Short mmCIF file of C-alpha atoms in Angstrom, two decimals:
data_model
loop_
_atom_site.label_atom_id
_atom_site.label_comp_id
_atom_site.label_asym_id
_atom_site.label_seq_id
_atom_site.Cartn_x
_atom_site.Cartn_y
_atom_site.Cartn_z
CA MET A 1 17.98 -36.23 -27.93
CA SER A 2 20.23 -33.47 -27.55
CA GLN A 3 21.70 -31.31 -30.08
CA LEU A 4 25.17 -32.73 -31.99
CA LYS A 5 27.69 -30.75 -32.26
CA ILE A 6 28.87 -29.93 -35.16
CA ALA A 7 32.90 -27.84 -36.31
CA VAL A 8 32.53 -27.06 -39.47
CA ILE A 9 36.42 -26.28 -40.12
CA ILE A 10 37.79 -24.36 -42.59
CA GLY A 11 40.35 -25.71 -44.83
CA SER A 12 42.47 -23.29 -46.23
CA THR A 13 44.21 -20.04 -45.24
CA ARG A 14 44.98 -17.64 -47.78
CA PRO A 15 44.26 -15.08 -47.58
CA THR A 16 42.55 -15.10 -50.81
CA ARG A 17 40.74 -17.75 -50.31
CA PHE A 18 37.65 -18.75 -51.62
CA ALA A 19 36.64 -21.06 -49.02
CA ASP A 20 34.41 -19.05 -46.62
CA LYS A 21 31.61 -18.83 -49.80
CA PRO A 22 31.15 -22.44 -49.32
CA ALA A 23 31.94 -22.49 -45.77
CA GLN A 24 29.15 -20.52 -44.58
CA TRP A 25 26.90 -21.66 -46.91
CA MET A 26 26.61 -25.29 -45.28
CA LEU A 27 26.86 -23.80 -41.29
CA LYS A 28 23.88 -22.49 -42.77
CA GLN A 29 22.47 -25.50 -43.80
CA ALA A 30 23.57 -27.16 -40.65
CA GLN A 31 22.19 -25.17 -38.37
CA ALA A 32 18.83 -25.44 -40.42
CA ARG A 33 19.12 -28.74 -39.36
CA ASP A 34 17.29 -29.19 -35.17
CA GLU A 35 19.78 -32.01 -33.86
CA LEU A 36 23.13 -30.00 -34.83
CA ASP A 37 24.99 -27.57 -32.92
CA ALA A 38 27.23 -25.89 -35.73
CA GLU A 39 30.28 -23.48 -35.44
CA ILE A 40 32.85 -22.50 -37.36
CA VAL A 41 36.17 -23.32 -36.91
CA ASP A 42 38.65 -21.07 -39.06
CA LEU A 43 42.39 -22.67 -39.60
CA ARG A 44 43.72 -18.92 -39.00
CA ASP A 45 42.22 -18.28 -35.65
CA PHE A 46 45.05 -21.07 -34.99
CA LYS A 47 49.06 -20.34 -35.05
CA LEU A 48 49.72 -24.06 -35.90
CA PRO A 49 53.63 -24.10 -36.47
CA PHE A 50 54.56 -27.29 -38.91
CA PHE A 51 54.11 -30.15 -37.18
CA ASP A 52 57.28 -30.54 -34.75
CA GLU A 53 56.60 -32.12 -31.25
CA VAL A 54 58.20 -35.72 -30.45
CA ALA A 55 55.55 -37.87 -31.79
CA SER A 56 51.54 -37.56 -32.20
CA ASN A 57 49.78 -37.20 -28.99
CA ALA A 58 48.47 -40.74 -29.16
CA TRP A 59 51.48 -41.18 -27.59
CA VAL A 60 52.46 -38.54 -25.66
CA PRO A 61 51.21 -35.05 -24.78
CA SER A 62 52.01 -32.18 -27.28
CA GLN A 63 54.38 -29.49 -25.83
CA ASN A 64 52.88 -26.49 -28.04
CA PRO A 65 50.10 -24.69 -26.68
CA GLU A 66 49.12 -23.58 -30.05
CA ALA A 67 48.40 -27.42 -30.47
CA VAL A 68 46.75 -28.22 -27.32
CA ARG A 69 44.24 -25.39 -27.66
CA TRP A 70 44.05 -26.90 -31.08
CA GLN A 71 42.92 -30.26 -29.44
CA GLN A 72 40.66 -29.03 -26.94
CA THR A 73 38.84 -27.37 -29.75
CA VAL A 74 38.68 -30.24 -31.81
CA GLY A 75 37.67 -32.46 -28.88
CA ARG A 76 34.34 -30.60 -28.25
CA TYR A 77 32.72 -31.61 -31.46
CA ASP A 78 30.49 -34.65 -32.30
CA GLY A 79 31.75 -34.68 -35.57
CA TYR A 80 32.66 -32.81 -38.65
CA VAL A 81 32.66 -31.33 -41.56
CA PHE A 82 35.74 -29.99 -43.31
CA VAL A 83 35.98 -27.19 -46.23
CA VAL A 84 38.09 -28.42 -48.80
CA ALA A 85 40.14 -26.58 -51.22
CA GLU A 86 41.56 -29.10 -53.78
CA TYR A 87 45.63 -27.98 -54.16
CA ASN A 88 47.13 -30.39 -56.66
CA HIS A 89 44.74 -33.45 -56.09
CA SER A 90 44.78 -33.44 -52.55
CA ILE A 91 43.95 -31.25 -48.86
CA THR A 92 46.06 -27.94 -48.83
CA GLY A 93 48.76 -28.23 -46.14
CA ALA A 94 46.93 -26.49 -43.81
CA LEU A 95 44.53 -28.94 -43.53
CA LYS A 96 47.01 -31.64 -43.32
CA ASN A 97 48.94 -29.94 -40.52
CA ALA A 98 45.92 -28.81 -38.61
CA LEU A 99 44.88 -32.79 -38.87
CA ASP A 100 48.12 -34.21 -37.56
CA GLN A 101 48.22 -31.95 -34.76
CA ALA A 102 45.39 -34.24 -33.23
CA TYR A 103 44.46 -37.61 -33.25
CA LYS A 104 43.02 -39.23 -30.03
CA GLU A 105 40.54 -35.86 -30.16
CA TRP A 106 39.51 -36.95 -34.24
CA ASN A 107 39.08 -40.60 -32.79
CA ARG A 108 35.40 -42.44 -33.32
CA LYS A 109 33.94 -39.57 -34.59
CA PRO A 110 32.71 -38.89 -37.98
CA PHE A 111 32.66 -36.06 -40.85
CA THR A 112 31.62 -34.97 -44.02
CA ALA A 113 33.75 -32.37 -46.56
CA ILE A 114 32.10 -30.28 -49.46
CA GLY A 115 34.92 -29.33 -51.53
CA TYR A 116 35.48 -27.08 -53.76
CA GLY A 117 37.32 -26.32 -57.70
CA GLY A 118 37.63 -27.86 -61.00
CA VAL A 119 35.93 -31.27 -60.16
CA GLY A 120 34.63 -30.51 -56.93
CA ALA A 121 37.45 -31.39 -55.10
CA ALA A 122 36.79 -34.84 -55.28
CA ARG A 123 40.49 -36.36 -55.25
CA ALA A 124 41.26 -34.05 -52.50
CA ILE A 125 38.21 -35.12 -50.26
CA GLU A 126 39.29 -38.67 -50.79
CA HIS A 127 42.44 -38.05 -49.64
CA LEU A 128 41.21 -36.82 -46.22
CA ARG A 129 39.13 -40.28 -46.63
CA LEU A 130 42.84 -42.02 -46.41
CA ILE A 131 44.07 -39.43 -43.53
CA GLY A 132 40.18 -39.94 -41.63
CA ALA A 133 40.33 -43.47 -41.91
CA GLU A 134 44.38 -43.39 -40.35
CA LEU A 135 42.91 -41.07 -37.31
CA HIS A 136 40.60 -43.59 -36.64
CA MET A 137 37.76 -41.53 -38.10
CA VAL A 138 34.54 -42.32 -40.35
CA SER A 139 33.86 -40.64 -43.03
CA THR A 140 30.20 -40.37 -44.84
CA ARG A 141 29.50 -42.06 -47.83
CA SER A 142 28.11 -38.90 -49.38
CA ALA A 143 29.43 -35.35 -49.36
CA VAL A 144 29.03 -31.91 -51.35
CA HIS A 145 30.98 -31.24 -54.65
CA ILE A 146 30.89 -27.56 -56.29
CA GLY A 147 32.95 -28.41 -59.64
CA GLY A 148 32.20 -27.32 -62.71
CA GLY A 149 30.45 -24.71 -64.00
CA ASP A 150 29.28 -24.35 -60.83
CA PHE A 151 31.93 -23.03 -58.99
CA ARG A 152 32.96 -20.83 -62.46
CA ALA A 153 29.72 -19.45 -61.55
CA VAL A 154 29.89 -18.70 -57.80
CA HIS A 155 34.18 -18.61 -57.42
CA PRO A 156 35.47 -14.61 -57.91
CA SER A 157 37.66 -15.78 -61.19
CA GLY A 158 34.44 -16.33 -62.89
CA ARG A 159 33.34 -13.30 -65.42
CA VAL A 160 29.61 -12.85 -63.24
CA GLU A 161 30.67 -14.40 -59.70
CA LYS A 162 26.99 -15.20 -58.30
CA PRO A 163 25.31 -15.99 -55.10
CA ILE A 164 26.07 -19.76 -53.67
CA GLU A 165 21.94 -19.76 -53.67
CA GLU A 166 22.22 -19.35 -57.18
CA ILE A 167 24.06 -22.99 -57.41
CA GLU A 168 22.52 -24.65 -54.71
CA ALA A 169 19.73 -27.04 -56.22
CA ASN A 170 21.91 -28.34 -57.69
CA LEU A 171 24.33 -28.67 -54.32
CA LEU A 172 20.75 -29.37 -51.88
CA PRO A 173 20.51 -33.29 -52.17
CA ALA A 174 24.22 -34.36 -51.67
CA THR A 175 24.15 -32.03 -48.70
CA LYS A 176 20.97 -33.81 -47.09
CA ALA A 177 22.26 -37.24 -47.77
CA ALA A 178 25.62 -36.30 -46.42
CA LEU A 179 24.61 -34.67 -43.33
CA ASP A 180 22.14 -37.19 -42.60
CA GLU A 181 25.20 -40.29 -42.79
CA LEU A 182 27.03 -37.33 -40.33
CA VAL A 183 24.04 -36.71 -37.80
CA TRP A 184 23.89 -40.83 -38.08
CA TRP A 185 27.72 -42.10 -37.25
CA ALA A 186 27.72 -38.93 -35.00
CA ARG A 187 24.53 -40.37 -33.09
CA ALA A 188 26.08 -43.76 -33.25
CA THR A 189 29.80 -42.81 -32.58
CA LYS A 190 29.04 -40.88 -29.52
CA ALA A 191 26.65 -43.93 -27.78
CA ALA A 192 29.72 -46.11 -28.49
CA ARG A 193 32.47 -43.68 -26.97
CA GLY A 194 29.88 -43.02 -24.31
#
């Protein structure tokens, strides 16, 4: 079987973001699997305006060249791993805007997530799943949550910032489940789209 193309999408653009640490760790986990061809897609690399098109590209083509470039980029993938920060019980504004900038490109494709924060971004990932349903995406049941003491151990605001590998034993079971489900759904949806 051919490899599935997976984007690990970094959903925060803040200069002081923590997202790079879990993104690189998750990329490493995905790249260790023979069936996945994974790469980072960083929202910082796209200067997306706040959504200002006439309508979703489900109905009319987008006019903004950066929105079109974003659509072409995400359209190349068979599935996604979103790196999710939780802000006020939801995803970042930058990630919501990026999701809104495309429509057809997300349709009938699966996603999972790795989230971080006090409760491991559980509320934000649930919100992401609701958005994904409207975009005709398939969410995995499993996701990876870096929360509580694990989050404090690896976040720079902690007293001692440890490498993420020091908590990975707590993350690996959920990571395996999330990636197993992502592979299954990516194969199924790719075949159905074909």
